Amino acid sequence: MTPPDIVVVVYQGLLNPSDRFGHIYVLDGATGALHFKIEEAIYPYATPAVGDIDNDGISDIVAVGYDGLDSYLMAFDHDGAKKWKSTTVTESSTGSDWFSLLIADLDNDGDPESLVDTNCSIIMVYCNGLAPTM
């Protein structure tokens, strides 16, 4: 059995507090070798969710992107290619800086939904892995 890959977000916040951007790195589960780095800026205080959002049998990555002011949901293919980007999820100035992400079949229709919440309030549900239209 092949060990699963490892998905991590890395940022320099402790070394450079003004740098609130992170990046996703995907590592080989057996060796720890780098498979790829996703160059899109990622909000470092939200752990990405991993799951098959397009029913192709291969896990995708859903993460909170960050441009320095606004945060938004982003989806990436298994190879790191960007699938889609939502409109703004929340502005960091609101104090809603902690996110939880989930990929699950919430309505039991066989297709996954992506859910994001912040400060214990569900703020978005994206149905069937499709790009949100908001």
Coordinates of N, CA and C in Angstrom, one line a residue:
M1 N 0.8 -1.2 0.0 CA 0.0 0.0 0.0 C 0.9 1.3 0.0
T2 N 0.6 2.2 -0.9 CA 1.3 3.4 -1.0 C 0.9 4.4 0.1
P3 N 1.8 5.0 0.8 CA 1.4 6.0 1.8 C 0.8 7.2 1.1
P4 N -0.2 7.9 1.8 CA -0.8 9.1 1.2 C 0.2 10.2 1.2
D5 N 0.0 11.2 0.3 CA 0.8 12.4 0.3 C 0.4 13.3 1.5
I6 N 1.3 14.2 1.8 CA 1.1 15.1 2.9 C 0.9 16.5 2.4
V7 N -0.1 17.2 2.9 CA -0.4 18.6 2.5 C -0.2 19.5 3.7
V8 N 0.7 20.5 3.5 CA 1.0 21.4 4.6 C 1.0 22.8 4.1
V9 N 0.7 23.8 5.0 CA 0.8 25.2 4.7 C 2.0 25.7 5.4
V10 N 2.8 26.4 4.7 CA 4.0 27.0 5.4 C 4.0 28.5 5.1
Y11 N 4.4 29.2 6.2 CA 4.5 30.7 6.1 C 5.6 31.2 7.0
Q12 N 6.0 32.4 6.9 CA 7.1 33.0 7.7 C 6.7 33.9 8.8
G13 N 5.4 33.8 9.2 CA 4.8 34.7 10.1 C 5.6 35.0 11.4
L14 N 6.2 33.9 12.0 CA 7.0 34.1 13.2 C 8.3 34.9 12.9
L15 N 8.9 34.6 11.7 CA 10.1 35.3 11.4 C 9.8 36.7 10.8
N16 N 8.7 36.9 10.2 CA 8.3 38.2 9.6 C 6.8 38.4 9.9
P17 N 6.4 39.0 11.0 CA 5.0 39.1 11.4 C 4.2 39.9 10.4
S18 N 4.7 40.7 9.5 CA 3.9 41.4 8.5 C 3.6 40.5 7.4
D19 N 4.2 39.3 7.3 CA 4.0 38.4 6.2 C 2.9 37.4 6.6
R20 N 1.7 37.6 6.2 CA 0.6 36.7 6.5 C 0.2 35.8 5.4
F21 N 1.0 35.7 4.4 CA 0.8 34.8 3.3 C 1.5 33.4 3.5
G22 N 0.8 32.4 3.2 CA 1.4 31.1 3.2 C 1.3 30.4 1.8
H23 N 1.9 29.2 1.7 CA 1.8 28.5 0.5 C 1.6 27.0 0.8
I24 N 0.9 26.3 0.0 CA 0.7 24.9 0.2 C 1.8 24.1 -0.5
Y25 N 2.4 23.2 0.3 CA 3.4 22.2 -0.2 C 2.8 20.8 -0.1
V26 N 3.0 20.1 -1.1 CA 2.5 18.7 -1.1 C 3.8 17.8 -1.1
L27 N 3.9 16.9 -0.1 CA 5.1 16.1 0.1 C 4.7 14.6 -0.2
D28 N 5.7 13.9 -0.6 CA 5.6 12.4 -0.7 C 5.4 11.8 0.6
G29 N 4.4 11.0 0.8 CA 4.1 10.4 2.2 C 5.2 9.4 2.6
A30 N 5.9 8.8 1.6 CA 6.9 7.8 2.0 C 8.3 8.4 2.3
T31 N 8.6 9.4 1.5 CA 10.0 9.9 1.6 C 10.1 11.4 2.1
G32 N 8.9 12.1 2.1 CA 9.0 13.5 2.5 C 9.5 14.4 1.4
A33 N 9.8 13.9 0.2 CA 10.2 14.7 -0.9 C 9.1 15.6 -1.4
L34 N 9.5 16.8 -1.9 CA 8.5 17.8 -2.4 C 8.0 17.3 -3.7
H35 N 6.6 17.1 -3.8 CA 6.0 16.9 -5.1 C 5.8 18.2 -5.8
F36 N 5.2 19.2 -5.1 CA 5.0 20.5 -5.7 C 4.6 21.6 -4.6
K37 N 4.8 22.8 -5.0 CA 4.4 24.0 -4.2 C 3.3 24.7 -5.0
I38 N 2.2 25.1 -4.3 CA 1.2 25.9 -5.0 C 1.6 27.4 -4.7
E39 N 1.7 28.1 -5.8 CA 2.2 29.5 -5.7 C 1.2 30.5 -5.3
E40 N -0.1 30.1 -5.3 CA -1.2 31.0 -4.9 C -1.0 31.3 -3.4
A41 N -1.2 32.6 -3.0 CA -1.1 33.0 -1.6 C -2.3 32.3 -0.8
I42 N -2.0 31.7 0.3 CA -2.9 30.9 1.1 C -2.9 31.6 2.5
Y43 N -4.1 31.7 3.1 CA -4.3 32.1 4.5 C -3.7 31.1 5.4
P44 N -2.7 31.4 6.2 CA -2.0 30.3 6.9 C -2.7 29.8 8.2
Y45 N -3.8 30.5 8.6 CA -4.4 30.0 9.8 C -5.6 29.1 9.5
A46 N -5.7 28.6 8.3 CA -6.8 27.7 7.9 C -6.2 26.4 7.3
T47 N -6.4 25.3 7.9 CA -5.9 24.1 7.4 C -6.7 23.7 6.1
P48 N -6.0 23.4 5.0 CA -6.8 23.0 3.8 C -7.5 21.7 4.0
A49 N -8.6 21.5 3.3 CA -9.4 20.3 3.3 C -8.9 19.5 2.0
V50 N -8.9 18.2 2.1 CA -8.5 17.3 1.0 C -9.6 16.3 0.8
G51 N -10.0 16.2 -0.5 CA -11.1 15.3 -0.8 C -11.4 15.4 -2.3
D52 N -12.1 14.4 -2.8 CA -12.4 14.4 -4.2 C -13.7 15.2 -4.5
I53 N -13.5 16.5 -4.9 CA -14.7 17.4 -5.1 C -15.3 17.3 -6.5
D54 N -14.6 16.6 -7.4 CA -15.1 16.5 -8.8 C -15.4 15.1 -9.2
N55 N -15.4 14.1 -8.3 CA -15.7 12.7 -8.5 C -14.9 12.1 -9.6
D56 N -13.6 12.4 -9.7 CA -12.7 11.8 -10.6 C -11.9 10.7 -10.0
G57 N -12.1 10.5 -8.7 CA -11.4 9.4 -8.0 C -10.0 9.9 -7.4
I58 N -9.7 11.1 -7.6 CA -8.4 11.7 -7.1 C -8.7 12.8 -6.2
S59 N -8.0 12.9 -5.1 CA -8.2 14.0 -4.1 C -7.8 15.3 -4.6
D60 N -8.6 16.3 -4.3 CA -8.3 17.7 -4.6 C -8.1 18.4 -3.3
I61 N -7.7 19.7 -3.4 CA -7.4 20.5 -2.2 C -8.3 21.8 -2.2
V62 N -8.9 22.0 -1.1 CA -9.7 23.3 -0.9 C -9.0 24.0 0.2
A63 N -8.8 25.3 -0.1 CA -8.0 26.1 0.9 C -8.6 27.5 0.9
V64 N -8.2 28.3 1.9 CA -8.6 29.7 2.0 C -7.5 30.5 1.4
G65 N -7.7 31.2 0.3 CA -6.8 32.1 -0.3 C -6.8 33.4 0.4
Y66 N -5.7 34.2 0.2 CA -5.6 35.5 0.9 C -4.8 36.4 0.1
D67 N -5.3 37.7 -0.1 CA -4.6 38.7 -0.9 C -4.1 39.8 0.0
G68 N -4.1 39.7 1.3 CA -3.6 40.7 2.2 C -4.8 41.5 2.8
L69 N -6.0 41.5 2.2 CA -7.1 42.1 2.8 C -8.3 41.2 2.8
D70 N -8.6 40.5 1.7 CA -9.7 39.6 1.6 C -9.3 38.2 1.6
S71 N -10.2 37.3 2.1 CA -10.0 35.9 2.1 C -11.1 35.3 1.2
Y72 N -10.8 34.2 0.6 CA -11.7 33.5 -0.3 C -11.4 32.1 -0.4
L73 N -12.4 31.3 -0.9 CA -12.2 29.9 -1.0 C -11.6 29.6 -2.4
M74 N -10.6 28.6 -2.4 CA -9.9 28.2 -3.6 C -9.9 26.7 -3.7
A75 N -10.0 26.2 -4.9 CA -9.9 24.7 -5.1 C -8.7 24.5 -6.0
F76 N -8.0 23.4 -5.7 CA -6.8 23.0 -6.6 C -7.0 21.5 -6.9
D77 N -6.6 21.2 -8.2 CA -6.6 19.8 -8.6 C -5.5 19.1 -7.9
H78 N -5.4 17.8 -8.1 CA -4.4 16.9 -7.4 C -3.0 17.2 -7.8
D79 N -2.8 18.0 -8.9 CA -1.5 18.3 -9.3 C -1.1 19.8 -9.0
G80 N -2.0 20.5 -8.3 CA -1.8 21.8 -7.8 C -2.3 22.9 -8.8
A81 N -2.9 22.5 -9.9 CA -3.5 23.5 -10.8 C -4.8 24.1 -10.2
K82 N -5.0 25.4 -10.3 CA -6.2 26.0 -9.7 C -7.4 25.6 -10.5
K83 N -8.4 25.1 -9.7 CA -9.7 24.8 -10.3 C -10.7 26.0 -10.4
W84 N -10.8 26.7 -9.2 CA -11.6 27.8 -9.1 C -11.3 28.6 -7.9
K85 N -11.8 29.9 -7.9 CA -11.7 30.8 -6.8 C -13.0 31.5 -6.6
S86 N -13.5 31.5 -5.3 CA -14.7 32.1 -5.0 C -14.6 33.7 -5.0
T87 N -15.8 34.3 -4.8 CA -15.7 35.7 -4.4 C -15.3 35.8 -3.0
T88 N -15.3 37.0 -2.4 CA -14.8 37.2 -1.1 C -15.5 36.3 0.0
V89 N -14.8 35.6 0.8 CA -15.4 34.9 1.9 C -15.6 35.9 3.1
T90 N -14.6 36.5 3.5 CA -14.6 37.5 4.6 C -13.4 38.4 4.4
E91 N -13.6 39.6 5.0 CA -12.5 40.5 5.1 C -11.8 40.3 6.4
S92 N -10.4 40.3 6.4 CA -9.7 40.1 7.6 C -9.9 41.2 8.6
S93 N -10.4 42.3 8.2 CA -10.6 43.4 9.1 C -11.8 43.1 10.0
T94 N -12.7 42.1 9.7 CA -13.8 41.8 10.5 C -13.5 41.0 11.8
G95 N -12.3 40.6 11.8 CA -11.8 39.7 13.0 C -12.1 38.3 12.8
S96 N -12.7 37.9 11.6 CA -13.0 36.5 11.3 C -11.8 35.9 10.7
D97 N -10.8 35.7 11.5 CA -9.5 35.2 10.9 C -9.3 33.7 11.1
W98 N -10.2 33.0 11.6 CA -10.0 31.5 11.8 C -11.1 30.8 11.0
F99 N -10.6 29.9 10.2 CA -11.5 29.2 9.3 C -11.4 27.7 9.5
S100 N -12.5 27.0 9.3 CA -12.5 25.5 9.2 C -13.1 25.1 7.9
L101 N -12.5 24.2 7.2 CA -12.9 23.7 5.9 C -13.3 22.2 6.0
L102 N -14.3 21.8 5.2 CA -14.8 20.5 5.2 C -15.3 20.1 3.8
I103 N -14.9 18.9 3.4 CA -15.5 18.4 2.1 C -16.3 17.1 2.5
A104 N -17.6 17.1 2.2 CA -18.4 16.0 2.5 C -19.7 16.0 1.7
D105 N -20.3 14.9 1.5 CA -21.6 14.8 0.8 C -22.7 15.1 1.8
L106 N -23.0 16.3 2.0 CA -23.9 16.8 3.1 C -25.3 16.4 2.8
D107 N -25.7 16.3 1.5 CA -27.1 16.0 1.2 C -27.3 14.6 0.6
N108 N -26.3 13.8 0.7 CA -26.4 12.4 0.4 C -26.8 12.1 -1.1
D109 N -26.4 13.0 -2.0 CA -26.7 12.8 -3.4 C -25.6 12.2 -4.2
G110 N -24.5 11.9 -3.5 CA -23.3 11.3 -4.2 C -22.3 12.2 -4.6
D111 N -22.6 13.6 -4.5 CA -21.6 14.6 -4.9 C -21.2 15.4 -3.7
P112 N -19.9 15.7 -3.6 CA -19.3 16.4 -2.4 C -19.7 17.9 -2.4
E113 N -19.8 18.4 -1.2 CA -20.0 19.8 -1.0 C -18.8 20.3 -0.2
S114 N -18.4 21.6 -0.5 CA -17.3 22.2 0.3 C -17.9 23.2 1.2
L115 N -17.6 23.1 2.5 CA -18.1 24.0 3.5 C -17.0 24.8 4.2
V116 N -17.2 26.1 4.4 CA -16.2 26.9 5.2 C -17.0 27.6 6.2
D117 N -16.4 27.6 7.4 CA -17.0 28.4 8.5 C -15.9 29.3 9.1
T118 N -16.3 30.3 9.8 CA -15.4 31.2 10.5 C -16.0 31.6 11.9
N119 N -15.2 31.5 12.9 CA -15.7 31.9 14.2 C -17.0 31.2 14.6
C120 N -17.1 29.9 14.3 CA -18.3 29.1 14.7 C -19.5 29.4 13.9
S121 N -19.5 30.1 12.8 CA -20.6 30.4 12.0 C -20.4 29.9 10.6
I122 N -21.3 29.0 10.1 CA -21.1 28.5 8.7 C -21.4 29.7 7.8
I123 N -20.5 30.0 6.9 CA -20.7 31.1 6.0 C -20.8 30.8 4.5
M124 N -20.4 29.6 4.1 CA -20.6 29.2 2.7 C -20.7 27.7 2.6
V125 N -21.5 27.3 1.6 CA -21.5 25.9 1.2 C -21.5 25.9 -0.3
Y126 N -20.5 25.2 -0.9 CA -20.4 25.1 -2.3 C -20.8 23.7 -2.7
C127 N -21.9 23.7 -3.5 CA -22.5 22.4 -3.9 C -21.8 21.6 -5.0
N128 N -21.6 20.3 -4.8 CA -21.1 19.4 -5.8 C -19.7 19.8 -6.4
G129 N -18.9 20.5 -5.6 CA -17.6 20.8 -6.0 C -17.4 21.8 -7.1
L130 N -18.5 22.5 -7.4 CA -18.5 23.5 -8.5 C -18.1 24.9 -7.9
A131 N -17.5 25.7 -8.8 CA -17.1 27.0 -8.4 C -18.4 27.8 -7.9
P132 N -18.2 28.5 -6.8 CA -19.4 29.2 -6.3 C -19.8 30.4 -7.2
T133 N -21.0 30.7 -7.2 CA -21.5 31.9 -7.9 C -22.3 32.7 -6.9
M134 N -21.6 33.8 -6.4 CA -22.1 34.6 -5.3 C -22.2 36.0 -5.8

